[in-house]
PDB file of C-alpha atoms in Angstrom:
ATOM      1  CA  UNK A   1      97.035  70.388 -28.721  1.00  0.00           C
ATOM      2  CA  UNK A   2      95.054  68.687 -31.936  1.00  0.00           C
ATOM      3  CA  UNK A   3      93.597  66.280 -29.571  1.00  0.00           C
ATOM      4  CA  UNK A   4      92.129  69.204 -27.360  1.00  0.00           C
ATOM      5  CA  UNK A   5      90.978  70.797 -30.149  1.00  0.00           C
ATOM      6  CA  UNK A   6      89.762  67.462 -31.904  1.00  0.00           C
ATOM      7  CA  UNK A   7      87.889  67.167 -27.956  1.00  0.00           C
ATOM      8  CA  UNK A   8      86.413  70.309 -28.292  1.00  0.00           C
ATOM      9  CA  UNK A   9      85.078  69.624 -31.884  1.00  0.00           C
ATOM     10  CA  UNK A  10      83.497  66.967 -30.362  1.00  0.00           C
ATOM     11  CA  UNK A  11      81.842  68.016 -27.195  1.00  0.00           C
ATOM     12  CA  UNK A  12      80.253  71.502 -29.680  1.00  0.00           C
ATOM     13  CA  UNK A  13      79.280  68.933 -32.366  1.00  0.00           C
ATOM     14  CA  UNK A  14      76.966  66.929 -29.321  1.00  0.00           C
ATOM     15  CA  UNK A  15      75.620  70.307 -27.572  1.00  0.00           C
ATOM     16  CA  UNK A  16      74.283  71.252 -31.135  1.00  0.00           C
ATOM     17  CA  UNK A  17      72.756  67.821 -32.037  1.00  0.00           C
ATOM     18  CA  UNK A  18      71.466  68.002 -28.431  1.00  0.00           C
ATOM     19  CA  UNK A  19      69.922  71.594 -29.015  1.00  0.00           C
ATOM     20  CA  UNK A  20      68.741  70.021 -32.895  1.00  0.00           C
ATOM     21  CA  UNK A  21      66.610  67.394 -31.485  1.00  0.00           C
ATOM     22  CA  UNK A  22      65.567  69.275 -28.386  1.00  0.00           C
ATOM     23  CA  UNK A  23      64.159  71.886 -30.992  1.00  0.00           C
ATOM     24  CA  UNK A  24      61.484  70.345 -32.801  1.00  0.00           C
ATOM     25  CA  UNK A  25      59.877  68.859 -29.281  1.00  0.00           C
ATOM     26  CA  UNK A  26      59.818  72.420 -28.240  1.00  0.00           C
ATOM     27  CA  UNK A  27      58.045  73.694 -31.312  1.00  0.00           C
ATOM     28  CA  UNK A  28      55.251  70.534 -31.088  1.00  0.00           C
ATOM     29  CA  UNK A  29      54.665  71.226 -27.625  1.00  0.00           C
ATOM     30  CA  UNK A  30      53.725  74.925 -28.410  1.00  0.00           C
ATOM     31  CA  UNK A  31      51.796  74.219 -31.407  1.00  0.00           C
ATOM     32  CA  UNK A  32      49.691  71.390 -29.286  1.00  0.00           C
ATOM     33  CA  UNK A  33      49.172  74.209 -26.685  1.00  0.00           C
ATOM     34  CA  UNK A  34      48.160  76.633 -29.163  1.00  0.00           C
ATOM     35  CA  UNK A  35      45.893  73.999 -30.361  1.00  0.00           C
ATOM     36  CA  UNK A  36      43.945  73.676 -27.399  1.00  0.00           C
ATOM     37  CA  UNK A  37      43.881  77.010 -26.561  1.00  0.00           C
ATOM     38  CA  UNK A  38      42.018  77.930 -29.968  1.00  0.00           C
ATOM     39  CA  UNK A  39      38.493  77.709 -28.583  1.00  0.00           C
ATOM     40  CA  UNK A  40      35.895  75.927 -31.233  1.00  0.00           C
ATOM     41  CA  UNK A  41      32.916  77.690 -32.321  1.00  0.00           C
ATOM     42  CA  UNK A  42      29.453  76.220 -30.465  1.00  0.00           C
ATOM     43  CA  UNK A  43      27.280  74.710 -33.313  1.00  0.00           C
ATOM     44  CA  UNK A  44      23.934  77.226 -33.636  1.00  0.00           C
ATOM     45  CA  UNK A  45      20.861  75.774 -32.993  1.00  0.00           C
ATOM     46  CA  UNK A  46      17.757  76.981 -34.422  1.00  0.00           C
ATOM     47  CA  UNK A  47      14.569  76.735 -32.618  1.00  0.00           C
ATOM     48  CA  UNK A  48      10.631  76.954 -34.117  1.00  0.00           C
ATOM     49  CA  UNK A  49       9.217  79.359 -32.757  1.00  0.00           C
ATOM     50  CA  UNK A  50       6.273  77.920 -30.263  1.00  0.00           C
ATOM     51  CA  UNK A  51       2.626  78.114 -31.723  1.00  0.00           C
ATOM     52  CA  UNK A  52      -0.014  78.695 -29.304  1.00  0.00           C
ATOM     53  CA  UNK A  53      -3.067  76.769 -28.524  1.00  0.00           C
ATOM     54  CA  UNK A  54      -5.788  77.452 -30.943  1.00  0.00           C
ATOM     55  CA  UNK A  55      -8.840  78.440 -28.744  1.00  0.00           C
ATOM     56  CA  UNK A  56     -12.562  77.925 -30.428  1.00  0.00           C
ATOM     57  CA  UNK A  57     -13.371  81.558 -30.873  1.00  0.00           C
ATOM     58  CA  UNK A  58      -9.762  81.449 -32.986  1.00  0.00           C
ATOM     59  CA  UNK A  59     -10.162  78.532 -34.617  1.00  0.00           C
ATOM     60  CA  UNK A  60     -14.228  79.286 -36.235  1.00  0.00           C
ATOM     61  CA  UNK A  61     -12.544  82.395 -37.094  1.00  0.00           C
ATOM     62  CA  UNK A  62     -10.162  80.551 -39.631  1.00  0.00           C
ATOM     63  CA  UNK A  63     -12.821  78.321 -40.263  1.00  0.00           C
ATOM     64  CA  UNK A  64     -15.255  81.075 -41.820  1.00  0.00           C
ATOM     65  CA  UNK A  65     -12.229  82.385 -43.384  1.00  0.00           C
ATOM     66  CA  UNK A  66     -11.941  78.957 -45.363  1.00  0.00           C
ATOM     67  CA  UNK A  67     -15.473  79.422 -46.607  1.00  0.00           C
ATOM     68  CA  UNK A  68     -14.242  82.955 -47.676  1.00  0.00           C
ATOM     69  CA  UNK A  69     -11.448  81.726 -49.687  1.00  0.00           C
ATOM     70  CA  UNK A  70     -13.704  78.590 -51.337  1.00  0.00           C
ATOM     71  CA  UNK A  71     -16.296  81.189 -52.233  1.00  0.00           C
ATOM     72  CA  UNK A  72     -13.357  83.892 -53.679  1.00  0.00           C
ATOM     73  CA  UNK A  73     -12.118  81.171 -55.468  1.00  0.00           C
ATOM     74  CA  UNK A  74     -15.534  79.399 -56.679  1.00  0.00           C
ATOM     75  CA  UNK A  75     -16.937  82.453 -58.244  1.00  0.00           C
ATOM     76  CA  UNK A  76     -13.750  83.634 -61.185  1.00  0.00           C
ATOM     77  CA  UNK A  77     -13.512  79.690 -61.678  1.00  0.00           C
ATOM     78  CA  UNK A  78     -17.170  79.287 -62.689  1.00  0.00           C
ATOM     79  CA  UNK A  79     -16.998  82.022 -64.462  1.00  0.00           C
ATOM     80  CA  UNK A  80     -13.653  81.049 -66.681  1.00  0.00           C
ATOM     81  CA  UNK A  81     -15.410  78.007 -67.065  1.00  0.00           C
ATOM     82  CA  UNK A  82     -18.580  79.693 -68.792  1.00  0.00           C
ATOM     83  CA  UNK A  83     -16.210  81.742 -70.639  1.00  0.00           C
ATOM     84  CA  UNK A  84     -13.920  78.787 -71.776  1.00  0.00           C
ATOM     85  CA  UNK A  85     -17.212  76.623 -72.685  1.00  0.00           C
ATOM     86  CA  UNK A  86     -18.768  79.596 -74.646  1.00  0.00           C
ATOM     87  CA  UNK A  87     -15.424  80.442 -76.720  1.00  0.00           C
ATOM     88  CA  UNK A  88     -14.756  76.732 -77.568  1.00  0.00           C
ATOM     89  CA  UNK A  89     -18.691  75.612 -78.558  1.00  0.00           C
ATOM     90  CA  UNK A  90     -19.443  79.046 -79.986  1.00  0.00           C
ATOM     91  CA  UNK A  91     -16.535  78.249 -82.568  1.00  0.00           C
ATOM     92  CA  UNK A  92     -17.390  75.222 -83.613  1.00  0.00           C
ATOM     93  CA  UNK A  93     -19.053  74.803 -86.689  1.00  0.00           C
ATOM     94  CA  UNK A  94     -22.820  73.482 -86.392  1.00  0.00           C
ATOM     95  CA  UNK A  95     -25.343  71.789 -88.872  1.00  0.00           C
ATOM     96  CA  UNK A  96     -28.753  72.791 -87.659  1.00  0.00           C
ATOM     97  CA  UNK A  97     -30.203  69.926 -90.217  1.00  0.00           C
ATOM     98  CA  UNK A  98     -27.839  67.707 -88.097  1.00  0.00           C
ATOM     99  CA  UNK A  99     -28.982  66.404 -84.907  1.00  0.00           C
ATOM    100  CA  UNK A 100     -26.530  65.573 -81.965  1.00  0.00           C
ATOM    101  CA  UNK A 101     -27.955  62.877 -79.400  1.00  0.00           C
ATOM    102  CA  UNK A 102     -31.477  64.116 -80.935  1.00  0.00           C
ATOM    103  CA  UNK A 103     -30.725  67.160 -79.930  1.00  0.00           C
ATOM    104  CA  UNK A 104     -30.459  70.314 -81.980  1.00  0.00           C
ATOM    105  CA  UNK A 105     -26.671  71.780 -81.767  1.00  0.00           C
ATOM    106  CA  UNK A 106     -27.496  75.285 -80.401  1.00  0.00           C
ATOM    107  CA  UNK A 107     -29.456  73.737 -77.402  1.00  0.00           C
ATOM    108  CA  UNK A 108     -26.578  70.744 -77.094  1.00  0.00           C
ATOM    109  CA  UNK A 109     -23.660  73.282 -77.150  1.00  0.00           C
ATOM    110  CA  UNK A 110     -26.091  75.678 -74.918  1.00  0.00           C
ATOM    111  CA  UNK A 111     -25.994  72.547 -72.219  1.00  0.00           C
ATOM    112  CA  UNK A 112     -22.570  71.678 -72.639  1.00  0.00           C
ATOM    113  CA  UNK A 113     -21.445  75.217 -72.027  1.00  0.00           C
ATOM    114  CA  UNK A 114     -23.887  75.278 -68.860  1.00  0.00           C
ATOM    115  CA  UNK A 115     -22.276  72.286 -67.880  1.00  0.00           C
ATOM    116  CA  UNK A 116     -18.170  73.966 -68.276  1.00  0.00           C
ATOM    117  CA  UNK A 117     -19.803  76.638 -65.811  1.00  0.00           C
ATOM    118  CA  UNK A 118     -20.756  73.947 -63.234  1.00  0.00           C
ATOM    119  CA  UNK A 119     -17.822  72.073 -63.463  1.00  0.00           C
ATOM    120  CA  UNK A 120     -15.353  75.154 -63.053  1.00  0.00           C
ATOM    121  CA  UNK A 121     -17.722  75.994 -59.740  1.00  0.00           C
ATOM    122  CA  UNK A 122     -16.972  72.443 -58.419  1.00  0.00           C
ATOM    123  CA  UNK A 123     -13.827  72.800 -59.085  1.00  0.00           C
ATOM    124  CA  UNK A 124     -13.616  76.377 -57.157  1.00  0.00           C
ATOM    125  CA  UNK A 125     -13.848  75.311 -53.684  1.00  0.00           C
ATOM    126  CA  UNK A 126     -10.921  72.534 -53.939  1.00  0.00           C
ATOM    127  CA  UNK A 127      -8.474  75.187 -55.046  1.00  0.00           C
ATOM    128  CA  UNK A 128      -9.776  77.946 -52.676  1.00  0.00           C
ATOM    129  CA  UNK A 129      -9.419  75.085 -49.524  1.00  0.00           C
ATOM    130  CA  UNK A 130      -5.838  74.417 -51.144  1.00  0.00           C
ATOM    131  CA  UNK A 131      -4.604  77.870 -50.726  1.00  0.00           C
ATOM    132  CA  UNK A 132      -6.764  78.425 -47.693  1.00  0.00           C
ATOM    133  CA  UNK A 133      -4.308  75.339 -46.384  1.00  0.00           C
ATOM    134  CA  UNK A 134      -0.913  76.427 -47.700  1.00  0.00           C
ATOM    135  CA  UNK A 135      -1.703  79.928 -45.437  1.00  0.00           C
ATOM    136  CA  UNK A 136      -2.153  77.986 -42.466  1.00  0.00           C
ATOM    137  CA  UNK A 137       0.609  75.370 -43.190  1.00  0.00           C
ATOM    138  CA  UNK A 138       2.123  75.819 -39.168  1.00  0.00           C
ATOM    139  CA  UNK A 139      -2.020  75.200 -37.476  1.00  0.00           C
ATOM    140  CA  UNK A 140      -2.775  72.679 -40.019  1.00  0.00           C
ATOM    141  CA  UNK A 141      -2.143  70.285 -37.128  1.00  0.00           C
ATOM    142  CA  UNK A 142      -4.360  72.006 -34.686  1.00  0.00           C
ATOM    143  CA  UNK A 143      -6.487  73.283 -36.830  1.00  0.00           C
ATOM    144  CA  UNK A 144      -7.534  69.103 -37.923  1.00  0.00           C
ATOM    145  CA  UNK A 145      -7.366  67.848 -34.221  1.00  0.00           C
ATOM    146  CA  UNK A 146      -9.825  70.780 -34.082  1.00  0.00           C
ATOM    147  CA  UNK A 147     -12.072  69.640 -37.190  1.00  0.00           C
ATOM    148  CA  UNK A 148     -12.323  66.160 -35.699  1.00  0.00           C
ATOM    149  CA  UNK A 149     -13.837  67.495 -32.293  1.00  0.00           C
ATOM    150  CA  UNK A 150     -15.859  70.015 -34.123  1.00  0.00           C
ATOM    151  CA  UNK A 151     -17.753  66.956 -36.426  1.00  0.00           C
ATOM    152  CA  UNK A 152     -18.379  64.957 -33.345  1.00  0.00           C
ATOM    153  CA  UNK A 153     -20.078  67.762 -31.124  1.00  0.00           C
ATOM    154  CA  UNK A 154     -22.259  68.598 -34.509  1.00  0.00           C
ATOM    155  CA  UNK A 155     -22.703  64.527 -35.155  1.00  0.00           C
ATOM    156  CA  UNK A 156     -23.998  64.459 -31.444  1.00  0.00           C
ATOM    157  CA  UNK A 157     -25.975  67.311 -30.667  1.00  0.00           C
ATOM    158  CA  UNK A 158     -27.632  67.824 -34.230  1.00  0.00           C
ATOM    159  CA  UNK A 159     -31.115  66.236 -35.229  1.00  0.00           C
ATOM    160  CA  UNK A 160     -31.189  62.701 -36.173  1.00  0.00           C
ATOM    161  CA  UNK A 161     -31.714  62.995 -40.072  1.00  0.00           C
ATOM    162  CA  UNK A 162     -34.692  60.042 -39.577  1.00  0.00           C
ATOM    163  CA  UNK A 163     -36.692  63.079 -38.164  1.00  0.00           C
ATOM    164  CA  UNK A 164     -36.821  65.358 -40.856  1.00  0.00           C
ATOM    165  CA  UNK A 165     -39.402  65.734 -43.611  1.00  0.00           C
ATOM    166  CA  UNK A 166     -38.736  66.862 -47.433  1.00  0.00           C
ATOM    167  CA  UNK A 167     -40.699  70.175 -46.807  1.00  0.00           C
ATOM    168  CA  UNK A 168     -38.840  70.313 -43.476  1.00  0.00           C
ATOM    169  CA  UNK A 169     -35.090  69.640 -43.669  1.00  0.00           C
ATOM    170  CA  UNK A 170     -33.167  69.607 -40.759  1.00  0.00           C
ATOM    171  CA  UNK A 171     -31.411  73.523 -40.477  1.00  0.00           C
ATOM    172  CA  UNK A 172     -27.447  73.262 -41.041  1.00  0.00           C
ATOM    173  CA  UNK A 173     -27.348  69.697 -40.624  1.00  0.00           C
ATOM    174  CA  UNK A 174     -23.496  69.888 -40.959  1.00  0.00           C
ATOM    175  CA  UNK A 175     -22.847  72.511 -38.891  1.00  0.00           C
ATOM    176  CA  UNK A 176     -21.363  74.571 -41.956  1.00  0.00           C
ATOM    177  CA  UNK A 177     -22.791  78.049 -41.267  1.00  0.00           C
ATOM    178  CA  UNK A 178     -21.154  78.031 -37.553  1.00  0.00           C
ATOM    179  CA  UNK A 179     -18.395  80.828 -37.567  1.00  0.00           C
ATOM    180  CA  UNK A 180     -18.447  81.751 -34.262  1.00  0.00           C
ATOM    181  CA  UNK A 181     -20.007  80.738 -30.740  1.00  0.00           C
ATOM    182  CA  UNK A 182     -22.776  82.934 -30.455  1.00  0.00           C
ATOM    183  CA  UNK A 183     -23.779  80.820 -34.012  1.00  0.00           C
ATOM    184  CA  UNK A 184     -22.961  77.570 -32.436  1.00  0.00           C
ATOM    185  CA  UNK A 185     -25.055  78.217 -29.538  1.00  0.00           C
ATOM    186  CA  UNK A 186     -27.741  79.475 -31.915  1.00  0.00           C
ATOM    187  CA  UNK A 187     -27.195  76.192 -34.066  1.00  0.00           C
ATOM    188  CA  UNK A 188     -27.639  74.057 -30.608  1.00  0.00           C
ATOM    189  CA  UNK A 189     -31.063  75.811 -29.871  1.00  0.00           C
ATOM    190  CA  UNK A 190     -32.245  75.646 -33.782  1.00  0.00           C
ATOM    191  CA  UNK A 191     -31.375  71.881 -33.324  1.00  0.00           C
ATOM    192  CA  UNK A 192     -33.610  71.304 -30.129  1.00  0.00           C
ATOM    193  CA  UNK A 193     -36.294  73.676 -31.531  1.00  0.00           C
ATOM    194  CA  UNK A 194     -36.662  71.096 -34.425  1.00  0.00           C
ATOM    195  CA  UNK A 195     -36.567  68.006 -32.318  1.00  0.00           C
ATOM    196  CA  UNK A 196     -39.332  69.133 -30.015  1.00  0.00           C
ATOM    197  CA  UNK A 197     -41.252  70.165 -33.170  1.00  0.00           C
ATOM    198  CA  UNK A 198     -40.595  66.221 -34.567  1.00  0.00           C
ATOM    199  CA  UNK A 199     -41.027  64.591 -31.538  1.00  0.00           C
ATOM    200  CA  UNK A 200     -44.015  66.701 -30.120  1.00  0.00           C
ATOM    201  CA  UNK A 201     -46.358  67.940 -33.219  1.00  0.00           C
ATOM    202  CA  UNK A 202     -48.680  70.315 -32.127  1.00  0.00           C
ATOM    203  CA  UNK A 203     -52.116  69.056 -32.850  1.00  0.00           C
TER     204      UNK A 203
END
């Protein structure tokens, strides 16, 4: 009788090691299924949004606009530069009995003041075309392919500059008035206006 239960011991002890190391393989098997069942979330893609062609009309619109901006910008910068020259010469202190460069000191500090205002109007239209650019920061591609044919129509259809006189310069010999295309077209027939006038002087 001990040896059938001894037996019996035995054979209970092997169906639970049996159901101990089944165990675990059942687990992993539904932890690798729930694995792959988990879907994984697409990566999101962002795409630029598509910039259309920039026609003529379009792009001497922006173009006169940059002349807007140079000229909006040009006009407080010359005039912080007269104010700027005028507060920092009009406080110095001046010797009329001394001369600078020959020069009395009212009429040197007058010129130097003069010369603040010019240099704050140069310095206008390079800040105006920098913010004129950093509006227009997604067509600044476009917009230079464009600048590149624009020069070489004007460089081609404009009067040679051998033709013109000092009393008699050439009209817009840049092309920088042109803001739209009834002005270009105008521009073309000022151009051959003035070549027929060079070429064929009326006697």
């Amino acid at each position: 009788m001990d040896s059938c239960i001894t037996r019996g011991i035995r054979i209970s002890s092997r169906n639970t090691a049996r159901v101990v190391r089944r165990t675990p393989f059942v687990f992993s098997r539904g932890n690798s299924s729930a694995t792959k069942a988990k879907p994984t979330p697409a990566p999101s893609k962002t795409q630029p949004e598509a910039v259309g062609e920039l026609t003529w009309p379009k792009y001497l619109a922006i173009k006169r606009s940059k002349r807007t901006w140079q000229t909006a910008v040009a006009i407080p910068s010359s005039l912080a530069g007269l104010a700027a020259g005028a507060l920092y010469f009009g406080n110095l202190d001046t010797d009329p009995a001394k001369l600078i460069f020959g020069i009395d000191p009212f009429f040197f500090y007058g010129f130097c003041t003069l010369g603040t205002f010019g240099l704050g109007a140069l310095i206008g239209p390079s800040v105006g075309t920098a913010l004129w650019r950093s509006t227009h920061r997604r067509l600044l591609p476009q917009i230079d392919a464009k600048d590149r044919e624009f020069f070489r129509r004007v460089a081609k259809n404009r009067v040679d500059a051998s033709l013109q006189s000092p009393a008699q310069p050439v009209p817009d010999y840049y092309g920088e008035k042109i803001g739209s295309l009834h002005q270009y077209r105008q521009w073309l027939r000022d151009q051959a206006k003035y070549k027929r006038k060079a070429l064929l002087p009326e006697e």
